[in-house]
Coordinates of C-alpha atoms in Angstrom, one line a residue:
X15 CA 122.8 48.5 70.6
X16 CA 122.1 48.4 66.6
X17 CA 120.3 50.5 65.4
X18 CA 116.6 49.4 63.0
X19 CA 118.9 48.8 60.0
X20 CA 120.6 46.5 61.9
X21 CA 124.0 48.8 61.5
X22 CA 126.0 48.9 64.2
X23 CA 125.5 52.5 64.9
X24 CA 124.7 53.1 68.4
X25 CA 120.9 53.8 69.5
X26 CA 120.9 56.4 71.8
X27 CA 117.7 57.0 72.3
X28 CA 117.0 53.7 73.2
X29 CA 119.3 54.7 76.9
X30 CA 118.2 58.9 78.0
X31 CA 119.2 57.7 81.4
X32 CA 122.1 56.1 80.6
X33 CA 123.4 58.6 78.9
X34 CA 121.9 61.3 81.4
X35 CA 123.8 59.4 84.7
X36 CA 126.9 59.1 82.3
X37 CA 126.8 62.7 81.6
X38 CA 126.7 63.6 85.7
X39 CA 129.3 60.5 86.4
X40 CA 131.9 63.2 84.2
X41 CA 130.7 66.0 86.8
X42 CA 130.9 64.8 89.8
X43 CA 135.0 63.3 88.7
X44 CA 135.6 67.4 87.6
X45 CA 133.6 68.1 91.2
X46 CA 135.3 66.0 93.6
X47 CA 138.6 66.8 91.5
X48 CA 137.7 70.3 91.8
X49 CA 136.9 70.0 95.6
X50 CA 140.7 68.1 96.6
X51 CA 142.8 70.8 94.4
X52 CA 140.5 73.6 96.8
X53 CA 141.3 71.5 99.8
X54 CA 144.2 71.6 99.0
X55 CA 144.8 75.1 98.2
X56 CA 143.6 75.4 102.0
X57 CA 144.5 73.3 104.0
X58 CA 148.3 74.3 103.5
X59 CA 149.8 76.8 106.5
X60 CA 153.1 77.5 104.0
X61 CA 151.9 78.4 99.9
X62 CA 154.5 76.2 98.1
X63 CA 152.5 73.3 100.6
X64 CA 149.6 74.7 100.1
X65 CA 150.9 74.2 95.9
X66 CA 151.8 70.7 96.7
X67 CA 148.4 69.9 98.1
X68 CA 146.9 71.9 95.3
X69 CA 148.5 70.5 93.0
X70 CA 149.4 66.6 94.4
X71 CA 145.9 65.5 95.5
X72 CA 143.8 65.4 92.5
X73 CA 147.0 64.2 90.4
X74 CA 146.9 61.4 93.1
X75 CA 143.6 61.1 91.9
X76 CA 143.6 61.1 87.9
X77 CA 146.5 58.3 88.0
X78 CA 144.5 56.0 90.6
X79 CA 141.4 56.6 88.1
X80 CA 144.2 55.9 85.5
X81 CA 145.2 53.0 86.3
X82 CA 142.0 51.6 87.9
X83 CA 138.6 52.8 87.7
X84 CA 138.7 54.8 83.8
X85 CA 136.5 52.8 80.8
X86 CA 140.2 51.8 79.8
X87 CA 142.0 51.6 82.4
X88 CA 145.9 50.2 82.6
X89 CA 145.1 47.7 85.5
X90 CA 141.6 46.3 85.7
X91 CA 140.8 45.2 89.0
X92 CA 137.7 43.1 89.8
X93 CA 134.6 45.2 90.3
X94 CA 135.3 45.4 93.5
X95 CA 138.6 46.4 93.7
X96 CA 136.9 49.4 90.8
X97 CA 134.5 50.7 93.3
X98 CA 137.1 51.2 95.4
X99 CA 139.1 53.7 93.6
X100 CA 136.2 54.7 91.9
X101 CA 135.1 55.2 95.8
X102 CA 138.3 56.9 97.5
X103 CA 138.2 59.0 94.5
X104 CA 134.8 60.5 94.3
X105 CA 134.5 60.0 97.8
X106 CA 137.5 62.3 98.4
X107 CA 135.7 65.1 97.0
X108 CA 133.0 64.9 99.5
X109 CA 134.9 64.0 102.2
X110 CA 137.5 67.3 101.1
X111 CA 134.2 70.0 101.0
X112 CA 133.9 68.2 104.4
X113 CA 137.6 69.3 105.2
X114 CA 137.2 72.7 104.8
X115 CA 134.3 73.8 106.7
X116 CA 131.3 72.1 104.1
X117 CA 129.9 69.6 105.6
X118 CA 126.5 69.9 104.5
X119 CA 127.5 70.6 100.7
X120 CA 129.5 67.2 101.5
X121 CA 126.3 65.2 102.5
X122 CA 124.6 66.1 99.2
X123 CA 128.1 65.6 97.4
X124 CA 128.3 61.6 98.5
X125 CA 125.2 61.2 98.0
X126 CA 124.6 62.2 94.2
X127 CA 128.0 59.7 94.2
X128 CA 126.5 57.5 95.5
X129 CA 123.4 57.4 93.7
X130 CA 125.2 58.2 90.8
X131 CA 127.2 54.9 90.8
X132 CA 124.6 52.5 92.4
X133 CA 123.3 54.0 89.2
X134 CA 125.9 53.3 86.6
X135 CA 125.9 49.7 88.3
X136 CA 122.6 48.7 87.2
X137 CA 122.6 50.2 84.2
X138 CA 125.5 47.6 83.4
X139 CA 124.3 44.0 85.0
X140 CA 121.1 45.8 82.1
X141 CA 123.1 46.1 78.7
X142 CA 121.3 45.2 75.7
X143 CA 122.2 42.1 73.7
X144 CA 123.1 40.2 77.2
X145 CA 119.7 39.4 77.8
X146 CA 118.7 41.1 80.9
X147 CA 116.4 44.0 81.1
X148 CA 117.0 47.8 79.3
X149 CA 115.5 50.0 80.3
X150 CA 112.7 51.9 78.9
X151 CA 112.4 49.3 76.4
X152 CA 108.8 47.2 76.1

């Protein structure tokens, strides 16, 4: 995107829902890591196992995200692979919440995550300059 003078500066206000969805995605990612951590510490019976699961589960999620799903991922698979990794990590947060005894919260987290991923994919397909529709433009 460029500003009115064509100078290449990003104009965020042309797609405010995109920005809101990206902020929500970041929050969902942080919540998923927190839920995986909570699950790990709540699941292990012994202190060492709890610590291993509580720190290991989110660490594995971070590595998977860094390798395959981050915007500058080291190994960028095709879109189905990226969505699979995102589903595993973010869905893992919802599954972790279910696993510690909060099924309603898990459904809410799962639904918000699915909606966020869907909206992100719609916005990805409508990037300005590719000839596709741009939300908020007439």
